[in-house]
């Protein structure tokens, strides 16, 4: 009996030979670039969501930095949650747009720590210190060895305490 396992099916070497003949019958550019195109397609499918999250982070980070540079350039060397302690910050649509981008990035869940850090910064600059604290704590969980989350959390707590003190005194 001829065939695979004696069942009359073509044997594996026969299948491979037929597939090789079919591949060789294709025009040379297709034969050459087909495996490369398949590899690129697979890589894009695997990396699309993380790349989207990184794009959203970059856009939101640029908006946050532009706001800070335009509004308080003299405090550019300070942590983000230190700035509200030093001066009044006006509301700006750039902060709202950055928060919307970061909400989209949070839905992707790639690079969650970076998303939460940036979201905490936006919330601190907007005056939402409870939200900032939650964001910085989530960042600390994702990156426990980074001191930025702890420092920003401390200043967010200080802002919250000062805001509550002002509310009680009025």
Short mmCIF file of N, CA and C in Angstrom, two decimals:
data_model
loop_
_atom_site.label_atom_id
_atom_site.label_comp_id
_atom_site.label_asym_id
_atom_site.label_seq_id
_atom_site.Cartn_x
_atom_site.Cartn_y
_atom_site.Cartn_z
N UNK A 1 0.83 -1.17 0.00
CA UNK A 1 0.00 0.00 0.00
C UNK A 1 0.87 1.23 0.00
N UNK A 2 0.45 2.15 -0.77
CA UNK A 2 1.19 3.39 -0.88
C UNK A 2 0.45 4.46 -0.07
N UNK A 3 1.19 5.39 0.49
CA UNK A 3 0.56 6.53 1.16
C UNK A 3 0.86 6.56 2.64
N UNK A 4 0.36 7.54 3.24
CA UNK A 4 0.60 7.80 4.65
C UNK A 4 -0.18 6.82 5.49
N UNK A 5 0.49 6.08 6.33
CA UNK A 5 -0.08 5.08 7.23
C UNK A 5 -0.87 4.00 6.47
N UNK A 6 -0.55 3.80 5.21
CA UNK A 6 -1.20 2.77 4.44
C UNK A 6 -2.66 3.06 4.14
N UNK A 7 -3.09 4.31 4.26
CA UNK A 7 -4.49 4.66 4.05
C UNK A 7 -4.76 5.24 2.68
N UNK A 8 -3.78 5.27 1.85
CA UNK A 8 -3.98 5.79 0.52
C UNK A 8 -3.78 7.30 0.42
N UNK A 9 -3.43 7.94 1.53
CA UNK A 9 -3.14 9.37 1.50
C UNK A 9 -1.72 9.57 1.02
N UNK A 10 -1.42 10.70 0.42
CA UNK A 10 -0.04 10.94 0.00
C UNK A 10 0.87 10.96 1.22
N UNK A 11 2.07 10.47 1.01
CA UNK A 11 3.02 10.46 2.13
C UNK A 11 3.51 11.88 2.39
N UNK A 12 4.09 12.09 3.56
CA UNK A 12 4.60 13.42 3.91
C UNK A 12 5.65 13.91 2.93
N UNK A 13 6.61 13.10 2.51
CA UNK A 13 7.56 13.60 1.52
C UNK A 13 6.88 14.03 0.22
N UNK A 14 5.81 13.29 -0.17
CA UNK A 14 5.09 13.69 -1.38
C UNK A 14 4.41 15.04 -1.21
N UNK A 15 3.82 15.29 -0.04
CA UNK A 15 3.16 16.57 0.23
C UNK A 15 4.19 17.69 0.21
N UNK A 16 5.33 17.48 0.85
CA UNK A 16 6.38 18.49 0.89
C UNK A 16 6.89 18.78 -0.51
N UNK A 17 7.07 17.73 -1.31
CA UNK A 17 7.56 17.92 -2.68
C UNK A 17 6.55 18.73 -3.50
N UNK A 18 5.27 18.44 -3.35
CA UNK A 18 4.24 19.17 -4.09
C UNK A 18 4.24 20.62 -3.64
N UNK A 19 4.31 20.87 -2.32
CA UNK A 19 4.30 22.24 -1.81
C UNK A 19 5.54 23.00 -2.28
N UNK A 20 6.69 22.36 -2.34
CA UNK A 20 7.90 23.02 -2.81
C UNK A 20 7.77 23.36 -4.29
N UNK A 21 7.19 22.44 -5.07
CA UNK A 21 6.99 22.72 -6.50
C UNK A 21 6.04 23.90 -6.68
N UNK A 22 4.97 23.94 -5.88
CA UNK A 22 4.04 25.06 -5.97
C UNK A 22 4.72 26.36 -5.59
N UNK A 23 5.53 26.34 -4.55
CA UNK A 23 6.24 27.53 -4.12
C UNK A 23 7.22 27.99 -5.20
N UNK A 24 7.92 27.04 -5.82
CA UNK A 24 8.89 27.40 -6.85
C UNK A 24 8.21 27.90 -8.13
N UNK A 25 6.96 27.53 -8.31
CA UNK A 25 6.27 27.99 -9.51
C UNK A 25 5.78 29.44 -9.38
N UNK A 26 5.81 29.99 -8.17
CA UNK A 26 5.41 31.39 -7.97
C UNK A 26 6.48 32.31 -8.55
N UNK A 27 6.10 33.52 -8.93
CA UNK A 27 7.12 34.47 -9.40
C UNK A 27 8.13 34.74 -8.29
N UNK A 28 9.35 35.05 -8.68
CA UNK A 28 10.45 35.20 -7.72
C UNK A 28 10.16 36.25 -6.63
N UNK A 29 9.64 37.45 -6.95
CA UNK A 29 9.40 38.42 -5.87
C UNK A 29 8.43 37.90 -4.82
N UNK A 30 7.38 37.20 -5.24
CA UNK A 30 6.42 36.66 -4.28
C UNK A 30 7.08 35.57 -3.46
N UNK A 31 7.83 34.72 -4.10
CA UNK A 31 8.51 33.63 -3.43
C UNK A 31 9.51 34.18 -2.41
N UNK A 32 10.17 35.29 -2.74
CA UNK A 32 11.19 35.86 -1.88
C UNK A 32 10.57 36.61 -0.71
N UNK A 33 9.53 37.40 -0.97
CA UNK A 33 9.01 38.29 0.07
C UNK A 33 7.81 37.76 0.83
N UNK A 34 7.23 36.66 0.39
CA UNK A 34 6.06 36.12 1.08
C UNK A 34 6.36 35.77 2.53
N UNK A 35 7.44 35.05 2.84
CA UNK A 35 7.72 34.77 4.25
C UNK A 35 7.99 36.04 5.06
N UNK A 36 8.65 37.00 4.46
CA UNK A 36 8.92 38.26 5.15
C UNK A 36 7.63 39.02 5.41
N UNK A 37 6.75 39.06 4.44
CA UNK A 37 5.47 39.74 4.60
C UNK A 37 4.63 39.08 5.69
N UNK A 38 4.66 37.76 5.73
CA UNK A 38 3.93 37.03 6.76
C UNK A 38 4.50 37.35 8.14
N UNK A 39 5.80 37.41 8.25
CA UNK A 39 6.45 37.74 9.52
C UNK A 39 6.07 39.15 9.97
N UNK A 40 6.11 40.10 9.06
CA UNK A 40 5.74 41.48 9.39
C UNK A 40 4.28 41.54 9.83
N UNK A 41 3.41 40.84 9.15
CA UNK A 41 2.00 40.82 9.50
C UNK A 41 1.79 40.26 10.91
N UNK A 42 2.45 39.18 11.22
CA UNK A 42 2.34 38.58 12.55
C UNK A 42 2.87 39.55 13.62
N UNK A 43 4.00 40.17 13.36
CA UNK A 43 4.56 41.13 14.32
C UNK A 43 3.63 42.32 14.53
N UNK A 44 3.02 42.81 13.47
CA UNK A 44 2.08 43.91 13.60
C UNK A 44 0.85 43.51 14.42
N UNK A 45 0.36 42.32 14.19
CA UNK A 45 -0.80 41.86 14.94
C UNK A 45 -0.48 41.72 16.43
N UNK A 46 0.72 41.24 16.72
CA UNK A 46 1.12 41.06 18.11
C UNK A 46 1.42 42.39 18.78
N UNK A 47 2.03 43.32 18.07
CA UNK A 47 2.51 44.56 18.67
C UNK A 47 1.55 45.73 18.49
N UNK A 48 0.43 45.57 17.82
CA UNK A 48 -0.44 46.71 17.53
C UNK A 48 -0.95 47.39 18.79
N UNK A 49 -1.48 46.63 19.73
CA UNK A 49 -2.05 47.23 20.94
C UNK A 49 -0.98 47.91 21.79
N UNK A 50 0.16 47.28 22.05
CA UNK A 50 1.19 48.00 22.80
C UNK A 50 1.68 49.25 22.09
N UNK A 51 1.79 49.20 20.77
CA UNK A 51 2.23 50.38 20.03
C UNK A 51 1.18 51.49 20.13
N UNK A 52 -0.08 51.13 20.13
CA UNK A 52 -1.14 52.11 20.28
C UNK A 52 -1.07 52.77 21.65
N UNK A 53 -0.83 51.95 22.69
CA UNK A 53 -0.70 52.51 24.05
C UNK A 53 0.48 53.47 24.13
N UNK A 54 1.59 53.10 23.53
CA UNK A 54 2.76 53.99 23.55
C UNK A 54 2.47 55.29 22.81
N UNK A 55 1.75 55.21 21.71
CA UNK A 55 1.38 56.41 20.97
C UNK A 55 0.49 57.32 21.82
N UNK A 56 -0.48 56.74 22.50
CA UNK A 56 -1.36 57.53 23.37
C UNK A 56 -0.57 58.16 24.51
N UNK A 57 0.39 57.42 25.07
CA UNK A 57 1.24 57.96 26.15
C UNK A 57 2.04 59.15 25.64
N UNK A 58 2.62 59.01 24.48
CA UNK A 58 3.46 60.08 23.93
C UNK A 58 2.63 61.34 23.68
N UNK A 59 1.44 61.16 23.13
CA UNK A 59 0.59 62.32 22.84
C UNK A 59 0.12 62.99 24.13
N UNK A 60 -0.30 62.19 25.11
CA UNK A 60 -0.76 62.75 26.38
C UNK A 60 0.41 63.42 27.12
N UNK A 61 1.56 62.78 27.12
CA UNK A 61 2.73 63.35 27.78
C UNK A 61 3.14 64.68 27.17
N UNK A 62 3.04 64.77 25.85
CA UNK A 62 3.37 66.04 25.18
C UNK A 62 2.38 67.13 25.58
N UNK A 63 1.10 66.79 25.72
CA UNK A 63 0.11 67.77 26.14
C UNK A 63 0.36 68.24 27.57
N UNK A 64 0.69 67.30 28.45
CA UNK A 64 0.97 67.65 29.84
C UNK A 64 2.19 68.56 29.92
N UNK A 65 3.23 68.20 29.21
CA UNK A 65 4.45 69.01 29.23
C UNK A 65 4.24 70.38 28.61
N UNK A 66 3.44 70.46 27.54
CA UNK A 66 3.15 71.75 26.92
C UNK A 66 2.37 72.64 27.88
N UNK A 67 1.40 72.06 28.58
CA UNK A 67 0.63 72.82 29.58
C UNK A 67 1.57 73.37 30.65
N UNK A 68 2.39 72.50 31.16
CA UNK A 68 3.31 72.90 32.24
C UNK A 68 4.29 73.96 31.75
N UNK A 69 4.80 73.81 30.55
CA UNK A 69 5.75 74.77 30.00
C UNK A 69 5.09 76.12 29.74
N UNK A 70 3.85 76.11 29.28
CA UNK A 70 3.14 77.37 29.00
C UNK A 70 2.68 78.07 30.27
N UNK A 71 2.21 77.31 31.25
CA UNK A 71 1.60 77.90 32.43
C UNK A 71 2.61 78.22 33.53
N UNK A 72 3.49 77.29 33.80
CA UNK A 72 4.46 77.47 34.90
C UNK A 72 5.87 77.03 34.48
N UNK A 73 6.47 77.72 33.53
CA UNK A 73 7.80 77.29 33.08
C UNK A 73 8.86 77.38 34.18
N UNK A 74 8.66 78.25 35.15
CA UNK A 74 9.66 78.40 36.21
C UNK A 74 9.68 77.20 37.17
N UNK A 75 8.66 76.34 37.11
CA UNK A 75 8.59 75.16 37.97
C UNK A 75 8.83 73.86 37.20
N UNK A 76 9.51 73.94 36.10
CA UNK A 76 9.70 72.75 35.27
C UNK A 76 10.60 71.71 35.92
N UNK A 77 11.38 72.09 36.90
CA UNK A 77 12.28 71.13 37.56
C UNK A 77 11.62 70.45 38.76
N UNK A 78 10.40 70.83 39.09
CA UNK A 78 9.70 70.28 40.24
C UNK A 78 8.87 69.08 39.82
N UNK A 79 8.53 68.24 40.79
CA UNK A 79 7.61 67.14 40.53
C UNK A 79 6.23 67.73 40.20
N UNK A 80 5.44 66.97 39.49
CA UNK A 80 4.15 67.47 39.03
C UNK A 80 3.23 67.84 40.19
N UNK A 81 3.23 67.05 41.26
CA UNK A 81 2.34 67.35 42.39
C UNK A 81 2.93 68.39 43.34
N UNK A 82 4.15 68.81 43.10
CA UNK A 82 4.69 69.93 43.88
C UNK A 82 4.16 71.26 43.35
N UNK A 83 3.95 71.34 42.07
CA UNK A 83 3.58 72.60 41.43
C UNK A 83 2.30 73.20 42.01
N UNK A 84 1.22 72.43 42.27
CA UNK A 84 0.02 73.05 42.85
C UNK A 84 0.26 73.62 44.25
N UNK A 85 1.29 73.15 44.94
CA UNK A 85 1.62 73.70 46.25
C UNK A 85 2.26 75.08 46.12
N UNK A 86 2.86 75.35 44.99
CA UNK A 86 3.63 76.56 44.79
C UNK A 86 2.86 77.68 44.11
N UNK A 87 1.85 77.33 43.33
CA UNK A 87 1.11 78.35 42.58
C UNK A 87 -0.28 77.84 42.20
N UNK A 88 -1.17 78.77 41.91
CA UNK A 88 -2.50 78.42 41.40
C UNK A 88 -2.36 77.98 39.95
N UNK A 89 -3.05 76.91 39.59
CA UNK A 89 -3.00 76.42 38.22
C UNK A 89 -4.36 76.60 37.56
N UNK A 90 -4.39 77.21 36.39
CA UNK A 90 -5.67 77.35 35.67
C UNK A 90 -6.05 76.03 35.00
N UNK A 91 -7.35 75.84 34.83
CA UNK A 91 -7.81 74.67 34.08
C UNK A 91 -7.52 74.90 32.60
N UNK A 92 -7.27 73.84 31.89
CA UNK A 92 -6.90 73.94 30.48
C UNK A 92 -7.45 72.72 29.76
N UNK A 93 -7.89 72.92 28.53
CA UNK A 93 -8.45 71.81 27.76
C UNK A 93 -7.39 70.75 27.44
N UNK A 94 -6.12 71.14 27.44
CA UNK A 94 -5.07 70.15 27.17
C UNK A 94 -5.04 69.06 28.23
N UNK A 95 -5.31 69.43 29.48
CA UNK A 95 -5.34 68.43 30.54
C UNK A 95 -6.52 67.48 30.35
N UNK A 96 -7.65 68.02 29.93
CA UNK A 96 -8.82 67.16 29.66
C UNK A 96 -8.55 66.23 28.48
N UNK A 97 -7.91 66.76 27.44
CA UNK A 97 -7.58 65.93 26.28
C UNK A 97 -6.57 64.84 26.65
N UNK A 98 -5.59 65.20 27.46
CA UNK A 98 -4.60 64.21 27.89
C UNK A 98 -5.26 63.13 28.73
N UNK A 99 -6.19 63.51 29.61
CA UNK A 99 -6.91 62.53 30.42
C UNK A 99 -7.73 61.58 29.54
N UNK A 100 -8.35 62.12 28.50
CA UNK A 100 -9.13 61.28 27.58
C UNK A 100 -8.23 60.28 26.85
N UNK A 101 -7.06 60.73 26.41
CA UNK A 101 -6.12 59.82 25.75
C UNK A 101 -5.66 58.73 26.71
N UNK A 102 -5.40 59.11 27.95
CA UNK A 102 -4.92 58.13 28.93
C UNK A 102 -6.02 57.16 29.34
N UNK A 103 -7.26 57.61 29.33
CA UNK A 103 -8.37 56.68 29.58
C UNK A 103 -8.44 55.63 28.48
N UNK A 104 -8.21 56.05 27.24
CA UNK A 104 -8.15 55.08 26.13
C UNK A 104 -6.98 54.12 26.32
N UNK A 105 -5.83 54.65 26.75
CA UNK A 105 -4.65 53.80 26.97
C UNK A 105 -4.90 52.82 28.11
N UNK A 106 -5.63 53.24 29.13
CA UNK A 106 -5.95 52.34 30.25
C UNK A 106 -6.80 51.17 29.78
N UNK A 107 -7.63 51.41 28.77
CA UNK A 107 -8.45 50.33 28.23
C UNK A 107 -7.63 49.28 27.50
N UNK A 108 -6.47 49.66 27.02
CA UNK A 108 -5.60 48.73 26.30
C UNK A 108 -4.85 47.83 27.28
N UNK A 109 -4.52 48.34 28.43
CA UNK A 109 -3.84 47.65 29.52
C UNK A 109 -2.38 47.31 29.25
N UNK A 110 -1.83 47.74 28.16
CA UNK A 110 -0.39 47.58 27.94
C UNK A 110 0.30 48.76 28.61
N UNK A 111 1.40 48.51 29.24
CA UNK A 111 2.16 49.56 29.93
C UNK A 111 1.29 50.26 30.97
N UNK A 112 0.60 49.48 31.77
CA UNK A 112 -0.35 50.01 32.75
C UNK A 112 0.31 50.98 33.71
N UNK A 113 1.52 50.69 34.15
CA UNK A 113 2.20 51.56 35.09
C UNK A 113 2.41 52.96 34.54
N UNK A 114 2.88 53.04 33.31
CA UNK A 114 3.12 54.35 32.69
C UNK A 114 1.81 55.10 32.50
N UNK A 115 0.76 54.39 32.13
CA UNK A 115 -0.55 55.03 31.98
C UNK A 115 -0.99 55.64 33.30
N UNK A 116 -0.84 54.89 34.39
CA UNK A 116 -1.28 55.38 35.69
C UNK A 116 -0.42 56.56 36.17
N UNK A 117 0.88 56.53 35.89
CA UNK A 117 1.74 57.64 36.26
C UNK A 117 1.30 58.92 35.55
N UNK A 118 1.10 58.84 34.26
CA UNK A 118 0.68 60.01 33.50
C UNK A 118 -0.71 60.49 33.91
N UNK A 119 -1.60 59.56 34.17
CA UNK A 119 -2.95 59.92 34.61
C UNK A 119 -2.89 60.60 35.98
N UNK A 120 -2.04 60.11 36.87
CA UNK A 120 -1.87 60.75 38.18
C UNK A 120 -1.34 62.16 38.04
N UNK A 121 -0.43 62.37 37.11
CA UNK A 121 0.10 63.71 36.88
C UNK A 121 -0.99 64.66 36.38
N UNK A 122 -1.80 64.20 35.43
CA UNK A 122 -2.89 65.03 34.90
C UNK A 122 -3.86 65.37 36.03
N UNK A 123 -4.21 64.39 36.83
CA UNK A 123 -5.17 64.61 37.90
C UNK A 123 -4.61 65.56 38.96
N UNK A 124 -3.33 65.46 39.24
CA UNK A 124 -2.72 66.37 40.21
C UNK A 124 -2.73 67.80 39.68
N UNK A 125 -2.39 67.97 38.43
CA UNK A 125 -2.41 69.32 37.85
C UNK A 125 -3.83 69.87 37.73
N UNK A 126 -4.82 68.99 37.66
CA UNK A 126 -6.23 69.40 37.56
C UNK A 126 -6.86 69.62 38.93
N UNK A 127 -6.18 69.21 39.99
CA UNK A 127 -6.73 69.39 41.33
C UNK A 127 -7.48 68.19 41.87
N UNK A 128 -7.47 67.07 41.17
CA UNK A 128 -8.12 65.84 41.64
C UNK A 128 -7.07 64.99 42.36
N UNK A 129 -6.83 65.32 43.63
CA UNK A 129 -5.73 64.68 44.35
C UNK A 129 -6.05 63.25 44.75
N UNK A 130 -7.33 62.94 45.01
CA UNK A 130 -7.70 61.54 45.30
C UNK A 130 -7.41 60.65 44.09
N UNK A 131 -7.81 61.12 42.92
CA UNK A 131 -7.53 60.36 41.69
C UNK A 131 -6.04 60.24 41.43
N UNK A 132 -5.30 61.31 41.72
CA UNK A 132 -3.85 61.28 41.53
C UNK A 132 -3.21 60.24 42.44
N UNK A 133 -3.66 60.20 43.69
CA UNK A 133 -3.11 59.23 44.65
C UNK A 133 -3.36 57.81 44.16
N UNK A 134 -4.58 57.55 43.69
CA UNK A 134 -4.89 56.20 43.17
C UNK A 134 -4.00 55.86 41.98
N UNK A 135 -3.80 56.83 41.09
CA UNK A 135 -2.95 56.58 39.93
C UNK A 135 -1.51 56.30 40.33
N UNK A 136 -0.99 57.09 41.26
CA UNK A 136 0.41 56.90 41.68
C UNK A 136 0.58 55.58 42.45
N UNK A 137 -0.43 55.20 43.21
CA UNK A 137 -0.35 53.92 43.92
C UNK A 137 -0.38 52.75 42.93
N UNK A 138 -1.19 52.87 41.87
CA UNK A 138 -1.20 51.83 40.83
C UNK A 138 0.16 51.78 40.13
N UNK A 139 0.76 52.94 39.92
CA UNK A 139 2.10 52.98 39.33
C UNK A 139 3.10 52.28 40.24
N UNK A 140 2.99 52.51 41.55
CA UNK A 140 3.90 51.87 42.50
C UNK A 140 3.77 50.35 42.48
N UNK A 141 2.54 49.87 42.31
CA UNK A 141 2.34 48.42 42.22
C UNK A 141 3.01 47.86 40.97
N UNK A 142 2.92 48.60 39.88
CA UNK A 142 3.50 48.12 38.62
C UNK A 142 5.02 48.26 38.63
N UNK A 143 5.54 49.29 39.28
CA UNK A 143 6.98 49.54 39.32
C UNK A 143 7.41 49.86 40.75
N UNK A 144 7.50 48.84 41.59
CA UNK A 144 7.78 49.08 43.01
C UNK A 144 9.16 49.67 43.30
N UNK A 145 10.09 49.52 42.41
CA UNK A 145 11.44 50.04 42.66
C UNK A 145 11.63 51.49 42.24
N UNK A 146 10.65 52.07 41.58
CA UNK A 146 10.74 53.46 41.13
C UNK A 146 10.33 54.40 42.26
N UNK A 147 11.16 55.37 42.61
CA UNK A 147 10.79 56.30 43.69
C UNK A 147 9.80 57.38 43.26
N UNK A 148 9.61 57.56 41.97
CA UNK A 148 8.73 58.64 41.48
C UNK A 148 7.31 58.48 42.02
N UNK A 149 6.78 57.28 42.00
CA UNK A 149 5.42 57.06 42.48
C UNK A 149 5.25 57.44 43.93
N UNK A 150 6.21 57.06 44.77
CA UNK A 150 6.12 57.39 46.20
C UNK A 150 6.23 58.89 46.43
N UNK A 151 7.15 59.54 45.71
CA UNK A 151 7.32 60.98 45.90
C UNK A 151 6.08 61.74 45.43
N UNK A 152 5.57 61.40 44.26
CA UNK A 152 4.38 62.08 43.75
C UNK A 152 3.17 61.80 44.67
N UNK A 153 3.07 60.59 45.20
CA UNK A 153 1.98 60.26 46.12
C UNK A 153 2.06 61.12 47.37
N UNK A 154 3.27 61.28 47.89
CA UNK A 154 3.43 62.11 49.09
C UNK A 154 2.98 63.55 48.86
N UNK A 155 3.37 64.13 47.72
CA UNK A 155 2.96 65.50 47.44
C UNK A 155 1.46 65.59 47.15
N UNK A 156 0.88 64.54 46.55
CA UNK A 156 -0.57 64.53 46.32
C UNK A 156 -1.30 64.50 47.66
N UNK A 157 -0.80 63.71 48.62
CA UNK A 157 -1.39 63.69 49.97
C UNK A 157 -1.28 65.05 50.63
N UNK A 158 -0.14 65.71 50.48
CA UNK A 158 0.05 67.04 51.05
C UNK A 158 -0.93 68.04 50.42
N UNK A 159 -1.09 67.99 49.11
CA UNK A 159 -2.07 68.86 48.44
C UNK A 159 -3.48 68.60 48.96
N UNK A 160 -3.83 67.34 49.11
CA UNK A 160 -5.16 66.97 49.60
C UNK A 160 -5.36 67.48 51.02
N UNK A 161 -4.36 67.32 51.88
CA UNK A 161 -4.46 67.79 53.26
C UNK A 161 -4.62 69.30 53.31
N UNK A 162 -3.85 70.01 52.48
CA UNK A 162 -3.96 71.47 52.46
C UNK A 162 -5.31 71.92 51.92
N UNK A 163 -5.84 71.21 50.94
CA UNK A 163 -7.14 71.55 50.39
C UNK A 163 -8.23 71.31 51.44
N UNK A 164 -8.14 70.20 52.18
CA UNK A 164 -9.11 69.91 53.22
C UNK A 164 -9.00 70.91 54.36
N UNK A 165 -7.80 71.34 54.68
CA UNK A 165 -7.60 72.34 55.73
C UNK A 165 -8.22 73.67 55.32
N UNK A 166 -8.02 74.05 54.06
CA UNK A 166 -8.63 75.29 53.58
C UNK A 166 -10.15 75.22 53.60
N UNK A 167 -10.69 74.06 53.28
CA UNK A 167 -12.14 73.88 53.27
C UNK A 167 -12.69 73.97 54.69
N UNK A 168 -12.01 73.38 55.65
CA UNK A 168 -12.46 73.42 57.04
C UNK A 168 -12.35 74.79 57.65
N UNK A 169 -11.33 75.56 57.26
CA UNK A 169 -11.16 76.89 57.84
C UNK A 169 -12.17 77.90 57.29
N UNK A 170 -12.77 77.61 56.13
CA UNK A 170 -13.77 78.51 55.56
C UNK A 170 -15.10 78.14 56.01
#
